[in-house]
């Protein structure tokens, strides 16, 4: 009844692909003889999307809009409590931010720190994924369970545990390494390094599991054919596996960039809110400190907008990569 | 033995020769060492939670204890309202997981099984939405919650977490919904199933592994959150969540490590249980998502 007149099986299938559910919605107003349930069809997806759009609109899009709004107004504690009227500032907050040396320093630290985290996470994750394919069930299960444990650990407990491991007085790491009472969180780089270790520890499992699943999804015949043709191990990895895994690697990389650029809990907890004199601040924590610790809400919002724009640029790069791979959204 | 069988067997041999490499013992040893290193922080956490106070504050920490004690746990549970915090955390996480799974399932179905105007635009917006730094939105969300009169209620934690876990969940579920063959859908309609029936009785069970994989992410983000709890639950402490109870013990100058480790253990165990339960589905789920 829904099949368009005079179409073959092939086209029927294509029609259903295009139209999704090939059945017209009962009671829709397309009561003509022509079986073209356009109305019902075009309304159903929106019906399905409605809950998501309501939630995202109200709790994501609207707050983003408000974030932009706050960033162009003068907004401090006085305005929040309603004591003073808000005044429009235009780009005043932004020019104040951009002329602040600390902002640029924090921005640089954020980019370098995120890059270091992404590279380390990917290297560790991919190496261990390959390792997983080369071992028997028991070591594989051990590594998998350990990784899942690290993955499952909440960021806040992970942060406190790593801090304890590297504690100057009572931590086991300094004893094992014979470092005496070296305080890891005092130096700028050693503090960042400590946070990096924790971030890699809790985020490599996602990379490992995903890449491992991807390698397993490569059909055995392909590997077999390569082996029959006399390809070496390295050659198989480089010429067969890596190209096939490219889409996964792109997804995993972008996801890591997004996560590591936004690291908050680890820095906040492990360096006590940004380190001594703010030496370990990253943008996210910086925005939070500006807004909530010193009540400069508009300045915090402006930093938030800057972060948003940077991540937007990353997204655009991602989309271009997807396009180039010819993947259809 | 039939020639076909023989052929298959020789292929299998070939394959196992491919996987059995000279360095397998070394690889397995490496895997075990790495597993031990990765698991060590968790081991140390649990160990320290059971250590008596004197051993924790010792300059010569030992990787075992001869006098395990529940003192630290007692201190954690003796905290006023600790059970309440725990319950609140569970309520928030479960509500977020269920709500976002259903909403994301519907949305993912819409964007994969239908062609409509703005479809691609929506998809890109879901992708962009993932990039939004949650922490930066704490400021405007605070005002939204205030205007909705939801400050100091669990809703102020549940609602934002649903919103923040949706984009990723939709993006990830797409692959699973796409993976269900169109023919199945047509067959269902041929047999007289309604669209709703197809959606919930055929598509939903088939996509369930994917839903499990995505729910891991929403569960973690909701369970881990301490920023919203810190910012939105300001006066009514009874609505607070576990991370707040943990931070009580964590004073930057003189942390009560025993208490911190015990509270961390209590907070980590439910997530571990959840992970172990969904572990198989998670791995196959992620595999399904990437195979797409």
Coordinates of C-alpha atoms in Angstrom, one line a residue:
Chain A
X1 CA 0.0 0.0 0.0
X2 CA 2.8 2.3 0.5
X3 CA 4.8 1.3 -2.5
X4 CA 5.0 4.0 -5.1
X5 CA 3.3 2.8 -8.3
X6 CA 5.5 1.4 -10.9
X7 CA 8.8 1.1 -9.0
X8 CA 11.0 -1.9 -8.8
X9 CA 12.3 -3.6 -5.7
X10 CA 15.5 -1.6 -5.8
X11 CA 13.8 1.7 -6.0
X12 CA 11.4 0.7 -3.4
X13 CA 14.3 0.1 -1.0
X14 CA 15.9 3.3 -1.9
X15 CA 12.6 5.1 -1.3
X16 CA 12.4 3.6 2.1
X17 CA 16.0 4.6 2.8
X18 CA 15.2 8.1 2.0
X19 CA 11.9 8.3 3.8
X20 CA 12.8 6.2 6.8
X21 CA 9.7 4.5 7.8
X22 CA 7.9 3.7 4.7
X23 CA 4.5 3.6 6.2
X24 CA 2.5 6.8 6.2
X25 CA 1.3 7.9 9.5
X26 CA -2.3 7.0 10.1
X27 CA -4.5 10.0 10.2
X28 CA -2.2 12.3 8.4
X29 CA -3.9 14.6 6.0
X30 CA -2.4 13.2 2.8
X31 CA -5.6 11.4 1.8
X32 CA -5.0 11.6 -1.9
X33 CA -4.5 8.6 -4.1
X34 CA -0.9 9.4 -4.6
X35 CA 1.0 7.5 -1.9
X36 CA 3.1 10.3 -0.8
X37 CA 2.9 10.7 2.9
X38 CA 5.2 13.8 2.9
X39 CA 3.4 15.5 5.8
X40 CA 3.4 12.7 8.2
X41 CA 6.9 11.8 7.2
X42 CA 8.4 15.1 7.7
X43 CA 6.7 15.6 11.0
X44 CA 7.8 12.3 12.6
X45 CA 11.5 13.0 12.9
X46 CA 10.8 16.3 14.6
X47 CA 8.5 14.5 17.0
X48 CA 11.4 12.1 17.8
X49 CA 13.8 15.0 18.1
X50 CA 11.5 17.2 20.3
X51 CA 12.7 16.0 23.7
X52 CA 16.3 16.3 22.8
X53 CA 15.8 19.8 21.2
X54 CA 13.9 21.0 24.2
X55 CA 16.6 19.9 26.7
X56 CA 19.5 21.1 24.5
X57 CA 17.8 24.3 23.8
X58 CA 17.0 25.2 27.3
X59 CA 20.1 23.9 29.0
X60 CA 22.8 24.3 26.4
X61 CA 21.8 26.8 23.7
X62 CA 20.2 29.3 26.0
X63 CA 23.0 29.3 28.6
X64 CA 25.5 29.8 25.7
X65 CA 23.5 32.7 24.6
X66 CA 23.5 34.0 28.2
X67 CA 27.2 33.4 28.4
X68 CA 27.7 35.7 25.4
X69 CA 25.4 38.2 26.9
X70 CA 27.1 38.3 30.3
X71 CA 30.5 38.7 28.6
X72 CA 29.5 42.0 27.1
X73 CA 27.9 43.4 30.2
X74 CA 29.4 44.6 33.4
X75 CA 28.4 41.9 35.8
X76 CA 29.7 41.5 39.3
X77 CA 28.3 40.5 42.7
X78 CA 26.4 43.8 42.9
X79 CA 24.5 43.0 39.7
X80 CA 23.8 39.4 40.7
X81 CA 22.2 40.4 43.9
X82 CA 20.2 43.0 42.1
X83 CA 21.8 45.9 43.9
X84 CA 23.0 47.7 40.8
X85 CA 21.7 47.8 37.3
X86 CA 23.7 46.0 34.7
X87 CA 25.5 48.2 32.2
X88 CA 26.4 47.4 28.7
X89 CA 30.2 47.2 28.1
X90 CA 30.5 46.1 24.6
X91 CA 33.9 44.5 24.1
X92 CA 35.3 46.1 27.2
X93 CA 35.7 42.8 29.0
X94 CA 37.5 41.3 26.1
X95 CA 39.9 44.1 25.6
X96 CA 40.7 44.0 29.4
X97 CA 41.2 40.2 29.0
X98 CA 43.4 40.5 26.0
X99 CA 45.6 43.2 27.5
X100 CA 46.2 41.0 30.6
X101 CA 49.5 39.2 30.3
X102 CA 48.3 36.4 32.5
X103 CA 45.5 35.5 30.1
X104 CA 48.0 34.8 27.3
X105 CA 50.2 32.8 29.6
X106 CA 47.3 30.7 30.7
X107 CA 46.2 30.2 27.1
X108 CA 49.7 29.1 26.1
X109 CA 49.9 26.7 29.1
X110 CA 46.4 25.3 28.2
X111 CA 47.4 24.6 24.6
X112 CA 50.8 23.0 25.5
X113 CA 49.3 21.0 28.3
X114 CA 46.4 19.7 26.2
X115 CA 48.7 18.8 23.4
X116 CA 51.0 16.9 25.7
X117 CA 48.1 15.0 27.2
X118 CA 46.6 14.2 23.8
X119 CA 49.9 12.9 22.4
X120 CA 50.7 10.8 25.4
X121 CA 47.2 9.4 25.7
X122 CA 47.1 8.4 22.1
X123 CA 50.6 6.9 22.1
X124 CA 49.9 4.8 25.2
X125 CA 46.4 3.9 24.1
X126 CA 47.4 2.7 20.6
X127 CA 50.6 0.9 21.8
X128 CA 48.6 -1.0 24.4
X129 CA 45.8 -1.8 21.9
X130 CA 48.3 -3.4 19.6
X131 CA 49.8 -5.2 22.5
X132 CA 46.4 -6.6 23.4
X133 CA 46.1 -8.2 20.0
X134 CA 49.3 -10.1 20.5
X135 CA 48.7 -11.7 23.9
X136 CA 46.6 -14.6 25.0
X137 CA 43.4 -14.3 27.0
X138 CA 44.7 -14.1 30.5
X139 CA 47.2 -11.2 30.2
X140 CA 44.6 -9.5 27.9
X141 CA 41.9 -9.8 30.6
X142 CA 44.3 -8.5 33.2
X143 CA 45.2 -5.4 31.2
X144 CA 41.6 -4.9 30.1
X145 CA 40.3 -5.0 33.7
X146 CA 43.1 -2.7 35.0
X147 CA 42.3 -0.2 32.2
X148 CA 38.6 -0.4 32.9
X149 CA 39.3 0.2 36.6
X150 CA 41.3 3.3 35.7
X151 CA 38.6 4.4 33.3
X152 CA 35.9 3.9 35.9
X153 CA 37.7 5.9 38.6
X154 CA 35.9 9.2 39.1
X155 CA 38.2 12.2 38.2
X156 CA 38.0 13.5 41.7
X157 CA 39.1 10.3 43.4
X158 CA 41.7 9.7 40.7
X159 CA 43.1 13.1 41.5
X160 CA 43.3 12.6 45.2
X161 CA 44.8 9.1 44.9
X162 CA 47.6 10.3 42.5
X163 CA 48.3 13.2 44.8
X164 CA 48.6 10.8 47.7
X165 CA 50.9 8.5 45.6
X166 CA 53.2 11.4 45.0
X167 CA 52.8 13.0 48.4
X168 CA 56.1 14.5 49.7
X169 CA 55.8 13.0 53.2
X170 CA 53.7 9.8 53.0
X171 CA 53.7 8.8 49.3
X172 CA 55.3 5.6 48.0
X173 CA 56.6 7.1 44.8
X174 CA 59.2 9.4 46.3
X175 CA 60.4 6.5 48.5
X176 CA 60.8 4.2 45.5
X177 CA 62.5 6.8 43.4
X178 CA 64.6 8.0 46.4
X179 CA 63.5 11.6 46.0
X180 CA 63.3 12.4 49.7
X181 CA 60.6 14.9 50.4
X182 CA 60.5 16.4 46.9
X183 CA 57.2 18.2 46.6
X184 CA 55.8 17.6 43.1
X185 CA 53.2 20.3 43.3
X186 CA 55.6 23.2 44.0
X187 CA 57.3 23.4 40.7
X188 CA 55.3 24.5 37.7
X189 CA 56.4 21.8 35.4
X190 CA 56.5 19.0 37.9
X191 CA 52.9 19.9 38.9
X192 CA 51.8 19.9 35.3
X193 CA 53.6 16.6 34.8
X194 CA 51.8 15.0 37.8
X195 CA 48.4 16.1 36.4
X196 CA 49.4 14.8 33.0
X197 CA 50.1 11.4 34.5
X198 CA 46.7 11.3 36.1
X199 CA 45.0 12.5 32.9
X200 CA 46.8 9.9 30.8
X201 CA 46.0 7.2 33.3
X202 CA 42.3 7.9 33.3
X203 CA 41.9 8.6 29.6
X204 CA 44.1 6.1 27.7
X205 CA 41.6 3.2 28.4
X206 CA 39.0 4.8 26.0
X207 CA 41.6 5.0 23.3
X208 CA 42.9 1.5 24.0
X209 CA 39.5 -0.1 24.0
X210 CA 38.2 1.7 20.9
X211 CA 41.3 1.1 18.9
X212 CA 41.4 -2.6 20.0
X213 CA 37.8 -3.0 19.0
X214 CA 38.7 -1.4 15.7
X215 CA 41.6 -3.8 15.0
X216 CA 39.4 -6.7 15.9
X217 CA 36.8 -5.5 13.4
X218 CA 39.3 -5.8 10.6
X219 CA 38.4 -9.0 8.7
X220 CA 40.8 -11.8 9.2
X221 CA 40.8 -12.5 5.5
X222 CA 42.4 -9.1 4.8
X223 CA 45.3 -9.9 7.2
X224 CA 45.5 -13.4 5.8
X225 CA 45.8 -12.1 2.3
X226 CA 48.5 -9.6 3.3
X227 CA 50.4 -12.4 5.1
X228 CA 50.0 -14.7 2.0
X229 CA 51.5 -11.9 -0.1
X230 CA 54.5 -12.0 2.1
X231 CA 54.0 -8.7 3.9
X232 CA 56.0 -8.2 7.1
X233 CA 54.4 -7.4 10.4
X234 CA 55.4 -3.7 10.2
X235 CA 54.2 -3.6 6.6
X236 CA 50.8 -5.1 7.6
X237 CA 50.4 -2.5 10.3
X238 CA 51.5 0.4 8.1
X239 CA 49.7 -0.5 4.9
X240 CA 46.7 -2.4 6.0
X241 CA 45.7 -1.7 9.6
X242 CA 46.6 1.9 9.9
X243 CA 44.6 3.1 6.9
X244 CA 41.6 1.0 7.9
X245 CA 41.8 2.4 11.4
X246 CA 42.1 6.0 10.2
X247 CA 38.5 6.9 10.9
X248 CA 38.7 5.6 14.4
X249 CA 42.0 7.3 15.0
X250 CA 40.5 10.6 13.9
X251 CA 37.5 10.2 16.2
X252 CA 39.7 9.2 19.1
X253 CA 42.1 12.1 18.5
X254 CA 39.4 14.7 18.3
X255 CA 37.6 13.3 21.4
X256 CA 40.9 13.5 23.3
X257 CA 41.5 17.1 22.2
X258 CA 38.1 18.1 23.4
X259 CA 38.4 16.3 26.7
X260 CA 42.0 17.4 27.5
X261 CA 41.4 21.0 26.5
X262 CA 38.7 21.2 29.0
X263 CA 40.5 19.4 31.9
X264 CA 39.1 20.9 35.1
X265 CA 38.7 18.6 38.0
X266 CA 42.3 17.3 37.9
X267 CA 43.9 20.7 37.8
X268 CA 41.4 22.1 40.4
X269 CA 41.9 19.3 42.9
X270 CA 45.6 18.4 42.4
X271 CA 47.0 21.9 42.2
X272 CA 44.6 23.4 44.7
X273 CA 42.7 25.5 42.3
X274 CA 45.5 26.5 39.9
X275 CA 48.8 26.1 41.7
X276 CA 50.9 28.5 43.6
X277 CA 50.2 32.0 42.3
X278 CA 48.2 30.5 39.5
X279 CA 51.2 28.9 37.9
X280 CA 49.1 25.8 36.9
X281 CA 46.0 27.5 35.6
X282 CA 44.3 26.4 32.5
X283 CA 41.6 28.3 30.7
X284 CA 38.7 26.4 32.3
X285 CA 39.9 26.8 35.9
X286 CA 41.0 30.4 35.1
X287 CA 37.4 31.2 34.0
X288 CA 36.0 29.6 37.1
X289 CA 38.3 31.4 39.4
X290 CA 37.6 34.8 37.8
X291 CA 33.9 34.2 38.0
X292 CA 33.4 32.6 41.3
X293 CA 36.4 33.4 43.4
X294 CA 36.7 37.0 42.5
X295 CA 33.1 37.5 41.4
X296 CA 34.1 38.9 38.0
X297 CA 31.3 37.1 36.2
X298 CA 31.7 39.0 32.9
X299 CA 35.4 38.3 32.7
X300 CA 34.8 34.6 33.4
X301 CA 32.1 34.5 30.8
X302 CA 34.5 36.2 28.2
X303 CA 37.1 33.5 28.9
X304 CA 34.3 30.9 28.4
X305 CA 33.5 32.5 25.0
X306 CA 37.1 32.4 24.0
X307 CA 37.3 28.6 24.9
X308 CA 34.1 28.0 23.0
X309 CA 35.6 29.7 19.9
X310 CA 38.8 27.7 20.0
X311 CA 36.9 24.4 20.4
X312 CA 34.7 25.5 17.5
X313 CA 37.7 25.8 15.3
X314 CA 38.8 22.3 16.3
X315 CA 35.3 21.1 15.4
X316 CA 35.6 22.6 12.0
X317 CA 38.9 20.9 11.3
X318 CA 37.2 17.6 12.4
X319 CA 34.3 18.2 10.0
X320 CA 36.7 18.9 7.1
X321 CA 38.6 15.6 7.9
X322 CA 35.3 13.7 7.9
X323 CA 34.4 15.3 4.6
X324 CA 37.7 14.4 3.1
X325 CA 37.2 10.9 4.1
X326 CA 34.0 11.0 2.2
X327 CA 32.0 10.0 5.1
X328 CA 28.4 11.0 4.9
X329 CA 27.0 12.6 8.0
Chain B
X1 CA 38.1 -35.1 5.9
X2 CA 36.6 -33.1 3.1
X3 CA 38.9 -30.9 1.0
X4 CA 36.9 -27.9 2.0
X5 CA 37.4 -28.7 5.6
X6 CA 41.1 -29.2 5.0
X7 CA 41.3 -25.9 3.3
X8 CA 39.6 -24.1 6.2
X9 CA 41.9 -25.7 8.6
X10 CA 45.0 -24.7 6.7
X11 CA 43.7 -21.2 6.7
X12 CA 43.2 -21.3 10.5
X13 CA 46.7 -22.6 10.9
X14 CA 48.0 -19.7 8.8
X15 CA 46.1 -17.3 10.9
X16 CA 47.4 -18.6 14.1
X17 CA 50.9 -18.5 12.7
X18 CA 50.2 -14.9 12.0
X19 CA 49.1 -14.2 15.5
X20 CA 51.8 -16.3 17.2
X21 CA 54.9 -14.2 17.0
X22 CA 58.3 -14.9 18.4
X23 CA 58.0 -12.1 20.9
X24 CA 54.7 -13.3 22.5
X25 CA 56.2 -14.1 25.8
X26 CA 57.8 -10.7 26.0
X27 CA 54.5 -9.1 24.9
X28 CA 52.6 -11.0 27.6
X29 CA 55.1 -10.1 30.3
X30 CA 54.8 -6.4 29.2
X31 CA 51.0 -6.6 29.3
X32 CA 51.1 -8.0 32.9
X33 CA 53.5 -5.4 34.1
X34 CA 51.5 -2.6 32.5
X35 CA 48.3 -4.0 34.0
X36 CA 50.0 -4.0 37.4
X37 CA 51.2 -0.4 37.0
X38 CA 47.7 0.8 35.8
X39 CA 46.0 -1.0 38.7
X40 CA 48.5 0.2 41.3
X41 CA 46.8 3.5 42.2
X42 CA 43.5 1.7 42.8
X43 CA 45.3 -0.9 44.9
X44 CA 47.0 1.8 46.9
X45 CA 43.7 3.6 47.4
X46 CA 41.9 0.5 48.8
X47 CA 45.0 -0.4 50.8
X48 CA 45.3 3.0 52.4
X49 CA 41.6 3.0 53.2
X50 CA 42.2 0.0 55.4
X51 CA 45.5 1.0 56.9
X52 CA 45.6 2.3 60.5
X53 CA 46.3 6.0 60.9
X54 CA 49.9 5.4 62.1
X55 CA 50.8 3.4 58.9
X56 CA 49.3 6.1 56.6
X57 CA 51.3 8.8 58.2
X58 CA 54.5 6.8 58.1
X59 CA 57.6 8.0 56.2
X60 CA 58.2 4.4 55.1
X61 CA 54.9 3.4 53.4
X62 CA 54.6 -0.4 52.9
X63 CA 52.6 -1.9 50.1
X64 CA 50.7 -4.1 52.6
X65 CA 49.2 -3.8 56.0
X66 CA 49.2 -6.3 58.9
X67 CA 46.6 -4.5 60.9
X68 CA 43.7 -3.7 58.6
X69 CA 41.1 -1.5 60.2
X70 CA 37.8 0.1 59.3
X71 CA 38.6 3.3 61.2
X72 CA 38.8 5.4 58.1
X73 CA 35.5 4.1 56.8
X74 CA 33.9 4.7 60.1
X75 CA 35.0 8.3 59.9
X76 CA 33.5 8.6 56.5
X77 CA 30.2 7.0 57.4
X78 CA 30.0 8.9 60.6
X79 CA 29.8 12.1 58.6
X80 CA 26.3 13.5 59.0
X81 CA 24.1 12.7 56.0
X82 CA 26.7 10.6 54.3
X83 CA 24.1 8.0 53.3
X84 CA 22.0 10.8 52.0
X85 CA 24.8 12.1 49.8
X86 CA 25.3 8.6 48.5
X87 CA 21.7 8.2 47.7
X88 CA 21.6 11.6 46.0
X89 CA 24.5 10.6 43.8
X90 CA 22.8 7.4 42.8
X91 CA 19.5 9.2 42.1
X92 CA 21.2 11.8 39.9
X93 CA 23.3 9.2 38.0
X94 CA 20.4 6.8 37.4
X95 CA 18.0 9.6 36.3
X96 CA 20.6 11.0 33.9
X97 CA 21.4 7.6 32.4
X98 CA 17.8 6.6 31.8
X99 CA 16.6 10.0 30.6
X100 CA 19.5 10.6 28.3
X101 CA 19.4 7.0 26.9
X102 CA 15.7 7.4 25.9
X103 CA 16.0 10.9 24.5
X104 CA 19.2 10.1 22.6
X105 CA 17.6 6.9 21.2
X106 CA 14.7 8.8 19.8
X107 CA 16.9 11.6 18.4
X108 CA 19.4 9.2 16.9
X109 CA 16.6 7.3 15.2
X110 CA 15.3 10.6 13.8
X111 CA 18.7 11.7 12.3
X112 CA 19.6 8.3 10.8
X113 CA 16.3 6.9 9.6
X114 CA 14.8 10.0 8.1
X115 CA 15.8 12.5 5.6
X116 CA 14.6 15.9 6.3
X117 CA 15.7 19.5 5.9
X118 CA 18.2 20.7 8.5
X119 CA 19.2 17.1 9.2
X120 CA 22.9 17.7 8.5
X121 CA 22.8 21.1 10.2
X122 CA 21.4 19.4 13.3
X123 CA 24.1 16.7 13.2
X124 CA 26.8 19.3 13.0
X125 CA 25.2 21.1 15.9
X126 CA 25.2 18.0 18.0
X127 CA 28.9 17.6 17.3
X128 CA 29.6 21.2 18.2
X129 CA 27.5 20.9 21.3
X130 CA 30.0 18.2 22.5
X131 CA 32.8 20.8 22.5
X132 CA 31.1 23.2 24.9
X133 CA 33.1 23.4 28.0
X134 CA 30.6 22.5 30.7
X135 CA 32.5 24.5 33.4
X136 CA 32.3 27.7 31.4
X137 CA 28.5 27.4 31.4
X138 CA 28.3 27.1 35.2
X139 CA 27.8 30.9 35.4
X140 CA 24.8 31.1 33.1
X141 CA 23.4 27.8 34.3
X142 CA 23.4 29.2 37.8
X143 CA 21.1 32.0 36.7
X144 CA 18.9 29.6 34.7
X145 CA 18.5 27.3 37.8
X146 CA 17.8 30.3 40.0
X147 CA 15.1 31.6 37.6
X148 CA 13.6 28.1 37.5
X149 CA 13.7 28.0 41.3
X150 CA 15.7 24.8 41.2
X151 CA 18.8 25.8 43.1
X152 CA 19.4 23.4 46.0
X153 CA 17.4 20.7 44.4
X154 CA 18.6 17.5 42.6
X155 CA 17.0 18.8 39.5
X156 CA 19.7 21.4 39.2
X157 CA 22.2 18.5 38.8
X158 CA 20.1 16.1 36.8
X159 CA 18.9 18.5 34.1
X160 CA 22.3 20.0 33.0
X161 CA 23.9 16.5 33.0
X162 CA 21.2 15.2 30.7
X163 CA 21.9 18.1 28.4
X164 CA 25.6 17.6 28.4
X165 CA 25.5 13.9 27.9
X166 CA 23.0 14.0 25.0
X167 CA 25.1 15.3 22.1
X168 CA 27.8 12.6 22.6
X169 CA 25.1 9.9 23.1
X170 CA 23.2 10.8 20.0
X171 CA 26.4 11.0 18.0
X172 CA 27.5 7.6 19.2
X173 CA 24.1 5.9 18.9
X174 CA 23.9 6.9 15.2
X175 CA 26.1 4.1 14.2
X176 CA 24.0 1.5 16.0
X177 CA 20.7 2.7 14.6
X178 CA 22.3 2.8 11.1
X179 CA 23.5 -0.8 11.6
X180 CA 20.0 -2.2 11.8
X181 CA 19.1 -3.3 8.3
X182 CA 16.3 -1.4 6.4
X183 CA 15.0 -4.8 5.3
X184 CA 14.1 -5.6 8.9
X185 CA 12.1 -2.4 9.1
X186 CA 10.2 -3.2 5.9
X187 CA 9.5 -6.7 7.0
X188 CA 8.1 -5.4 10.3
X189 CA 5.7 -3.2 8.4
X190 CA 4.7 -6.0 6.1
X191 CA 3.8 -8.0 9.1
X192 CA 1.6 -5.1 10.2
X193 CA 3.7 -3.6 12.9
X194 CA 3.0 0.1 13.7
X195 CA 5.8 2.6 13.7
X196 CA 5.7 2.9 17.4
X197 CA 5.8 -0.9 17.8
X198 CA 8.8 -1.1 15.4
X199 CA 10.5 1.6 17.3
X200 CA 10.2 0.1 20.8
X201 CA 9.9 -3.6 20.2
X202 CA 12.3 -4.2 17.4
X203 CA 14.7 -1.3 17.0
X204 CA 15.2 -0.6 20.7
X205 CA 16.3 -4.1 21.8
X206 CA 18.6 -4.2 18.8
X207 CA 20.3 -0.9 19.7
X208 CA 20.5 -1.8 23.4
X209 CA 24.3 -2.7 23.4
X210 CA 24.9 0.8 22.0
X211 CA 22.7 2.3 24.6
X212 CA 24.8 0.5 27.3
X213 CA 28.0 1.8 25.8
X214 CA 26.7 5.4 25.8
X215 CA 25.2 5.1 29.2
X216 CA 28.7 4.5 30.6
X217 CA 29.7 8.0 29.6
X218 CA 26.6 9.7 31.0
X219 CA 26.9 7.7 34.2
X220 CA 30.5 8.7 34.7
X221 CA 29.9 12.4 34.0
X222 CA 26.9 12.5 36.4
X223 CA 28.6 10.5 39.1
X224 CA 31.9 12.5 38.9
X225 CA 30.5 15.9 38.9
X226 CA 31.5 18.1 41.7
X227 CA 31.4 21.5 40.1
X228 CA 27.6 21.7 39.7
X229 CA 27.1 20.2 43.2
X230 CA 29.5 22.8 44.5
X231 CA 27.9 25.7 42.6
X232 CA 24.2 24.9 42.6
X233 CA 23.7 23.3 46.0
X234 CA 24.6 26.2 48.1
X235 CA 22.5 26.3 51.2
X236 CA 20.7 23.0 51.5
X237 CA 23.5 20.5 52.3
X238 CA 21.1 17.6 52.4
X239 CA 20.8 17.8 48.6
X240 CA 24.6 17.5 48.2
X241 CA 26.4 14.6 46.5
X242 CA 29.3 12.3 47.2
X243 CA 32.2 14.4 45.9
X244 CA 31.3 17.0 48.4
X245 CA 31.6 14.4 51.2
X246 CA 35.0 13.5 49.9
X247 CA 36.3 17.0 49.8
X248 CA 35.5 17.5 53.5
X249 CA 38.5 15.3 54.3
X250 CA 40.7 16.9 51.7
X251 CA 42.3 20.1 53.2
X252 CA 45.1 21.2 51.0
X253 CA 47.5 21.8 53.9
X254 CA 46.8 18.8 56.0
X255 CA 44.6 16.2 54.3
X256 CA 43.2 13.3 56.2
X257 CA 44.5 10.8 53.7
X258 CA 42.8 7.8 55.4
X259 CA 39.4 9.5 55.2
X260 CA 40.1 10.7 51.6
X261 CA 41.1 7.2 50.5
X262 CA 38.1 5.5 52.3
X263 CA 35.7 8.0 50.8
X264 CA 37.3 7.6 47.4
X265 CA 36.9 3.8 47.7
X266 CA 33.3 4.2 48.5
X267 CA 32.8 6.5 45.6
X268 CA 34.7 4.3 43.1
X269 CA 33.1 1.0 43.9
X270 CA 29.7 1.6 42.4
X271 CA 31.3 2.8 39.1
X272 CA 33.5 -0.3 39.1
X273 CA 30.5 -2.6 39.6
X274 CA 28.7 -0.8 36.8
X275 CA 31.7 -1.2 34.5
X276 CA 32.2 -4.8 35.2
X277 CA 28.5 -5.4 34.5
X278 CA 28.5 -3.7 31.2
X279 CA 32.1 -4.5 30.3
X280 CA 31.4 -7.0 27.5
X281 CA 28.7 -4.8 26.0
X282 CA 31.0 -1.8 26.2
X283 CA 33.7 -3.4 24.2
X284 CA 31.4 -4.8 21.6
X285 CA 29.5 -1.5 21.7
X286 CA 32.5 0.6 20.9
X287 CA 33.4 -1.9 18.2
X288 CA 29.9 -1.5 16.7
X289 CA 30.3 2.2 16.8
X290 CA 33.6 2.2 15.0
X291 CA 32.7 -0.5 12.5
X292 CA 30.0 1.8 11.2

